[in-house]
Tab-separated table of C-alpha atoms and ligand atoms in Angstrom:
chain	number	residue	atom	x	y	z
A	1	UNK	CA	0.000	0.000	0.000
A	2	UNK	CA	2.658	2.533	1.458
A	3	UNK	CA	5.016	2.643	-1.858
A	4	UNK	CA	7.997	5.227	-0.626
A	5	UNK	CA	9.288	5.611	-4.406
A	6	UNK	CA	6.007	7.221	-5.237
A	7	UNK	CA	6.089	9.769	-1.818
A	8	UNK	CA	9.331	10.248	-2.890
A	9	UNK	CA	8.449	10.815	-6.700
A	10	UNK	CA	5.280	13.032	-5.619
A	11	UNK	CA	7.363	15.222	-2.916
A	12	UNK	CA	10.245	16.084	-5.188
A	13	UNK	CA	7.604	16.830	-8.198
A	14	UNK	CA	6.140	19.678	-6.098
A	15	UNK	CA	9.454	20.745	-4.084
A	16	UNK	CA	10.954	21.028	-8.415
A	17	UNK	CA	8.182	23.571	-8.178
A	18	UNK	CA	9.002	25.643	-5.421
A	19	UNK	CA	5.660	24.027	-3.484
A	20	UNK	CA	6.942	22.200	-0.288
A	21	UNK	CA	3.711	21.921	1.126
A	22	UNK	CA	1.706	20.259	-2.024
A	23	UNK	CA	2.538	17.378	-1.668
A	24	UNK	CA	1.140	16.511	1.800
A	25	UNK	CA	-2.590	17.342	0.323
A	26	UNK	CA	-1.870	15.620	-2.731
A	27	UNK	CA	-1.206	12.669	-0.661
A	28	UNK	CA	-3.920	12.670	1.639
A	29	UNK	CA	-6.586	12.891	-0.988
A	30	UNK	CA	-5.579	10.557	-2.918
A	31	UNK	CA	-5.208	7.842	-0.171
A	32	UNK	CA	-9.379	8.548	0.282
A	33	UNK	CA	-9.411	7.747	3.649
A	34	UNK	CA	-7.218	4.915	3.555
A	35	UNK	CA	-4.383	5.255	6.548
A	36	UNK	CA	-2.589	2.657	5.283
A	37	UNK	CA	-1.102	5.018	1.774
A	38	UNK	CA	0.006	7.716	4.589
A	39	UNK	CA	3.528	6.669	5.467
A	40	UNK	CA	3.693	8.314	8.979
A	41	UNK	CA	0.356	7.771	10.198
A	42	UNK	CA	0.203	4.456	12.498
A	43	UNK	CA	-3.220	5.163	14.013
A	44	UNK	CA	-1.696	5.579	17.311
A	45	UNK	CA	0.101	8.628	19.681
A	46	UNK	CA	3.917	8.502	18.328
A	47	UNK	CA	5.473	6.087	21.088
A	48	UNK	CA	8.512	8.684	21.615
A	49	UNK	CA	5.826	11.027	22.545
A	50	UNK	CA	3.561	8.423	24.784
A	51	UNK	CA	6.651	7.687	26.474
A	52	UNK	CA	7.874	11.497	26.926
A	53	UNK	CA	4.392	11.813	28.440
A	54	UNK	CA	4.873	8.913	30.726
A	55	UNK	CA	7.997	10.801	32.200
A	56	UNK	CA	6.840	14.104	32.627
A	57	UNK	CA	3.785	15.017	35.188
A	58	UNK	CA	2.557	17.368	32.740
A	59	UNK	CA	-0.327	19.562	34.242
A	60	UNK	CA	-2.377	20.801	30.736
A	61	UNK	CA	-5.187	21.830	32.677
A	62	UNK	CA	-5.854	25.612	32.095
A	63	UNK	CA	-2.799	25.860	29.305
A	64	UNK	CA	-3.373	25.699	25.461
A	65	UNK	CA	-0.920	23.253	23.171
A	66	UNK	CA	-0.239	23.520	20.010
A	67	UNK	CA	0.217	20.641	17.446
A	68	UNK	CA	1.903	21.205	14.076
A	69	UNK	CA	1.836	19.597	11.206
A	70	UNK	CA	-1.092	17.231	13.140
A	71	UNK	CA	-1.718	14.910	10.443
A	72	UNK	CA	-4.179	12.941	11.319
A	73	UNK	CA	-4.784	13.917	15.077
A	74	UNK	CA	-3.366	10.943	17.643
A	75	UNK	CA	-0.795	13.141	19.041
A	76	UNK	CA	-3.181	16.274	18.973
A	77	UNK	CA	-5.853	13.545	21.197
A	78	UNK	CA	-3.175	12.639	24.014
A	79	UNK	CA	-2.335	15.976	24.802
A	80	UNK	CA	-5.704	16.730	25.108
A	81	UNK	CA	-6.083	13.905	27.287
A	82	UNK	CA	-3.599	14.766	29.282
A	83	UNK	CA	-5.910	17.999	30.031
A	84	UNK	CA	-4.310	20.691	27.325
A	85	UNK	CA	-6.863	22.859	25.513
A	86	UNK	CA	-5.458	21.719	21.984
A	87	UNK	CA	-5.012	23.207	18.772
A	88	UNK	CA	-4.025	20.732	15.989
A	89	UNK	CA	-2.682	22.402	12.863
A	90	UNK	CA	-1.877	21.389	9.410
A	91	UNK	CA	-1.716	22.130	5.661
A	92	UNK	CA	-3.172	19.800	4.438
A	93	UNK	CA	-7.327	20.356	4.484
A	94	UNK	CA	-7.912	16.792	3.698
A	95	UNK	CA	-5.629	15.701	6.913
A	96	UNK	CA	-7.969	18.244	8.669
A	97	UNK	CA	-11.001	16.995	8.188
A	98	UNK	CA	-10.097	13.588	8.220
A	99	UNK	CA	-9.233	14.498	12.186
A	100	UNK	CA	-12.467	15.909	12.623
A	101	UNK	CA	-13.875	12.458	11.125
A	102	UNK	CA	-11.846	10.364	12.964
A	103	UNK	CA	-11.998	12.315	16.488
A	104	UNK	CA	-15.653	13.352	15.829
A	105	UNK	CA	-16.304	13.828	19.903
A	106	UNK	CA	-12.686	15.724	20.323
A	107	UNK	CA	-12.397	18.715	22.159
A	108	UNK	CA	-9.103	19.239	20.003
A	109	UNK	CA	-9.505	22.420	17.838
A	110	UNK	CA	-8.266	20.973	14.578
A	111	UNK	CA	-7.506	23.612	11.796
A	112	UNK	CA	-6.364	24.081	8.135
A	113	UNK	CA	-2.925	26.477	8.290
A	114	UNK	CA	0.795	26.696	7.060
A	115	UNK	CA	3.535	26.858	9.350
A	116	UNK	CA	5.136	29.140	6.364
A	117	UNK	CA	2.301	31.913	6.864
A	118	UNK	CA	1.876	32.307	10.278
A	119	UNK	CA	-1.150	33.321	11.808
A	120	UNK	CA	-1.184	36.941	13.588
A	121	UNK	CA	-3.524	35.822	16.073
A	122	UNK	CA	-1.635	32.835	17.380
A	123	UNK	CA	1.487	35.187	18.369
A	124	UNK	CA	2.571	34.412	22.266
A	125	UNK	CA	-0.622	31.823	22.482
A	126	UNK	CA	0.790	28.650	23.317
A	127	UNK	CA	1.655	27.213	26.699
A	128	UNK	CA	3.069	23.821	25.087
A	129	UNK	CA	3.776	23.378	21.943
A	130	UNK	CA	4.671	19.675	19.986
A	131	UNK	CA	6.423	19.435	16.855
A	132	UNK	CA	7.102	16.302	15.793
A	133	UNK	CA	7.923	15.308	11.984
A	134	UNK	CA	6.975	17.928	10.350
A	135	UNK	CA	10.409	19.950	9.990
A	136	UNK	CA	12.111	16.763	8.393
A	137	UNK	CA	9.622	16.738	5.716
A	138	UNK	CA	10.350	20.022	3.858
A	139	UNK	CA	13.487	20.879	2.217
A	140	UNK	CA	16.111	22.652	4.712
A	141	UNK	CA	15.405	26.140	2.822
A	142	UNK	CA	12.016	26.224	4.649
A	143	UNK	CA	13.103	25.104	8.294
A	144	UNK	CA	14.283	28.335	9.876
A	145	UNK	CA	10.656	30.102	8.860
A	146	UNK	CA	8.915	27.339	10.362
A	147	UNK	CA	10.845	27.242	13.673
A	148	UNK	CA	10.380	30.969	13.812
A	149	UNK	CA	6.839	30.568	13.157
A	150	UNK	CA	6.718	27.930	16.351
A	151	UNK	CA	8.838	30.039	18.620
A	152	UNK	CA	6.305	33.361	17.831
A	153	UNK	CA	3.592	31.423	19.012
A	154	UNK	CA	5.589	30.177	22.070
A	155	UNK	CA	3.723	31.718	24.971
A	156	UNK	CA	6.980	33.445	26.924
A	157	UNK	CA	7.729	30.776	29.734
A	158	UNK	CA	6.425	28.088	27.327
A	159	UNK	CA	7.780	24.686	26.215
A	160	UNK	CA	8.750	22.859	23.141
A	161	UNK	CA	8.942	19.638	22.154
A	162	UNK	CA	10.707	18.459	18.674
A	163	UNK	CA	10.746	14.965	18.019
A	164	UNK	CA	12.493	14.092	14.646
A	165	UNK	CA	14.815	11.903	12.980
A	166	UNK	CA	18.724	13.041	13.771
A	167	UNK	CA	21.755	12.650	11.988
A	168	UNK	CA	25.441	13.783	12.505
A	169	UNK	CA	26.232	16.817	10.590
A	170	UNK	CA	28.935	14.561	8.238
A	171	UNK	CA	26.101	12.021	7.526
A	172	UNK	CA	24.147	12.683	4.100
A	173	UNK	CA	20.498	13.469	4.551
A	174	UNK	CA	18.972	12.246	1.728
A	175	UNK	CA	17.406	13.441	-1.656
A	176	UNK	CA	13.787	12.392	-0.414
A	177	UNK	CA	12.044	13.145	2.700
A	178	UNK	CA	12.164	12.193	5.771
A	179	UNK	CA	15.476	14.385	6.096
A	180	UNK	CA	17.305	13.674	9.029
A	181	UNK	CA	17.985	16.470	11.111
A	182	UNK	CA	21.315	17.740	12.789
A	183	UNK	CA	22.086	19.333	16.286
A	184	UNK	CA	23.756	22.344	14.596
A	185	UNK	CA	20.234	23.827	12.700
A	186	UNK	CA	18.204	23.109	15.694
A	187	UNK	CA	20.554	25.335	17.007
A	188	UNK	CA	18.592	28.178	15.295
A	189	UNK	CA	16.091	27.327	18.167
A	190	UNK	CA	18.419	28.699	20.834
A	191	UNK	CA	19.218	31.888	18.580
A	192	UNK	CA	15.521	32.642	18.477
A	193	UNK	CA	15.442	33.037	22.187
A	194	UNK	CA	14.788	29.356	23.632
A	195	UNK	CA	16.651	27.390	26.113
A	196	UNK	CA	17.608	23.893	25.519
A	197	UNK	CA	16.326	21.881	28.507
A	198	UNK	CA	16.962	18.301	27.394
A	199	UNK	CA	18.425	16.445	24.245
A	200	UNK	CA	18.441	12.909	23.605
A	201	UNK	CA	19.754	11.434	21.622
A	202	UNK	CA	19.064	7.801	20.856
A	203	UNK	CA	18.218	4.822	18.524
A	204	UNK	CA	14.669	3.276	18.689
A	205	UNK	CA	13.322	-0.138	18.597
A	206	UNK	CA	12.387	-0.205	14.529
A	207	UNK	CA	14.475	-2.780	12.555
A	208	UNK	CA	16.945	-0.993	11.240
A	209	UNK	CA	17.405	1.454	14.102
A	210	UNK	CA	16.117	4.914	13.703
A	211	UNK	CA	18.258	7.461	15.261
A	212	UNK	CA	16.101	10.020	17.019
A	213	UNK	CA	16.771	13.804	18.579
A	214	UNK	CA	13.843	14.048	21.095
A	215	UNK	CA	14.435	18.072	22.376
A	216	UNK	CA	12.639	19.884	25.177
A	217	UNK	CA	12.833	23.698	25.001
A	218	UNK	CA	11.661	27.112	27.155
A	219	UNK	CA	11.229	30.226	25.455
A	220	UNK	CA	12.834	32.126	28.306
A	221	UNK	CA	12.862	35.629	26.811
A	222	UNK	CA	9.876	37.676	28.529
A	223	UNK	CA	7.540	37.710	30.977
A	224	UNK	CA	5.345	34.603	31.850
A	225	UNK	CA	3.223	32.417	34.475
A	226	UNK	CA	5.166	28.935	32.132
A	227	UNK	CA	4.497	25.536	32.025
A	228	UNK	CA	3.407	23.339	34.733
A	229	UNK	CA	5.474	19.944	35.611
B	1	LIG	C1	5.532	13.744	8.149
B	1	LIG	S1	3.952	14.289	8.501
B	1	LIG	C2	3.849	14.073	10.266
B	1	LIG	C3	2.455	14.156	10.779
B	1	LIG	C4	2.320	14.033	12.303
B	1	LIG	N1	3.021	15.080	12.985
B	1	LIG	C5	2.798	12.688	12.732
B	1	LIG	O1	3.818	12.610	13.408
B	1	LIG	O2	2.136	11.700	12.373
B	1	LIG	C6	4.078	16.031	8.340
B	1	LIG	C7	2.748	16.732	8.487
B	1	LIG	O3	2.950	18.131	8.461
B	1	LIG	C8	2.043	18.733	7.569
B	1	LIG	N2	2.730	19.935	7.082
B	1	LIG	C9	3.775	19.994	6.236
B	1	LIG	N3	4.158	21.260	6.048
B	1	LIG	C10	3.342	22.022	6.799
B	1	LIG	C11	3.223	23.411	7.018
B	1	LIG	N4	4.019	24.276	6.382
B	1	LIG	N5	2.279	23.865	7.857
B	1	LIG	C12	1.436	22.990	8.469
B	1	LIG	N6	1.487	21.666	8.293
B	1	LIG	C13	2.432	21.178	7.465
B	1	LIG	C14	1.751	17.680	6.527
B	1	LIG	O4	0.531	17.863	5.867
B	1	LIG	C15	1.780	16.416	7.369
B	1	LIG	O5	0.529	16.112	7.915
């Protein structure tokens, strides 16, 4: 079902284009509801995240989080669960309402918008905000507007988390996406005002090994009440 020569094929006929984004809804329409032709989607919360959850007493209650690049909504449904007032985010309108299909109970606000035209209203708005595969799916061009995009909607005192694939900086990324990400361009985080917390780094339990980067950030600059732990 999930044939990664044609994702590749379809994401490098729209990045040829100067579209990074395109691709996504090109992909989720045509799968027609069928998870199984999305490669990321696994129907449940991301396990690095479940088990990030598992070590942190996270207190949503009262605080809004953020989801970007949602997809289709598991992640976006256990922060909510773990009491956040939830915003899930993503390009793609197809991914959006196939959320709202899926989740059709949800208190999770999910929403059609790009990361690469941020929305005014969402400056400073986030308490908690989760970004997890979404940067290693468009080119490196596009990565810096995105995490500025994130950190302006950090509330000051807020926290980040990135979960993505990682790679040393001599290590070759790729021609087709997912592109593995290094320590030194996350490093545009810290530049942009946050504070690194925590970085692991670490292989998971997939056969070959993945290496993940799973990052917690504060955006320190300003005045804030912060996250509860
Ligand atoms: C690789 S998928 C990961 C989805 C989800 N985070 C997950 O882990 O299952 C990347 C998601 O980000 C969305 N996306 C890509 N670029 C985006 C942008 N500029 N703004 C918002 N969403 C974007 C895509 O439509 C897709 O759903």
């Amino acid at each position: 079902m999930n044939n990664p020569t044609r994702v590749s094929k379809l994401a490098a006929q729209f990045i040829q284009k100067n579209d990074p984004t395109g691709w996504f809804e090109e992909l989720y329409s045509q799968a027609e509801g069928n998870s199984e032709f999305i490669p990321w989607a696994e129907s449940i919360v991301n396990p690095h995240l479940a088990s990030w959850l598992d070590g942190h007493n996270l207190e949503g209650k009262g605080q809004k989080a953020l989801v970007v690049g949602c997809g289709l909504g598991d992640d976006a449904e256990a922060l909510s669960d773990v009491g956040f007032q939830v915003t899930g985010f993503d390009v793609s309108p197809t991914a959006v309402a196939w959320c709202k299909q899926r989740f059709q109970n949800t208190s999770v606000d999910y929403v059609v918008s790009d990361a690469l035209q941020p929305e005014a209203a969402w400056k400073n708005s986030f308490d908690f905000i989760l970004e997890s595969y979404t940067l290693q799916a468009l080119p490196e061009s596009f990565r810096q507007q995105i995490m500025s995009t994130i950190v302006n909607y950090l509330t000051p005192g807020g926290m980040l988390l990135i979960i993505c694939r990682g790679r040393g900086i001599q290590e070759d990324a790729g021609v087709s996406p997912p592109w593995a990400l290094t320590k030194e361009e996350l490093f545009f985080l810290e530049k942009l005002g946050l504070k690194q917390v925590s970085f692991e780094d670490y292989l998971d339990d997939n056969n070959p090994p993945v290496r993940r980067f799973r990052i917690k950030y504060l955006k320190v600059k300003g005045q804030g009440a912060g996250i509860k732990e």
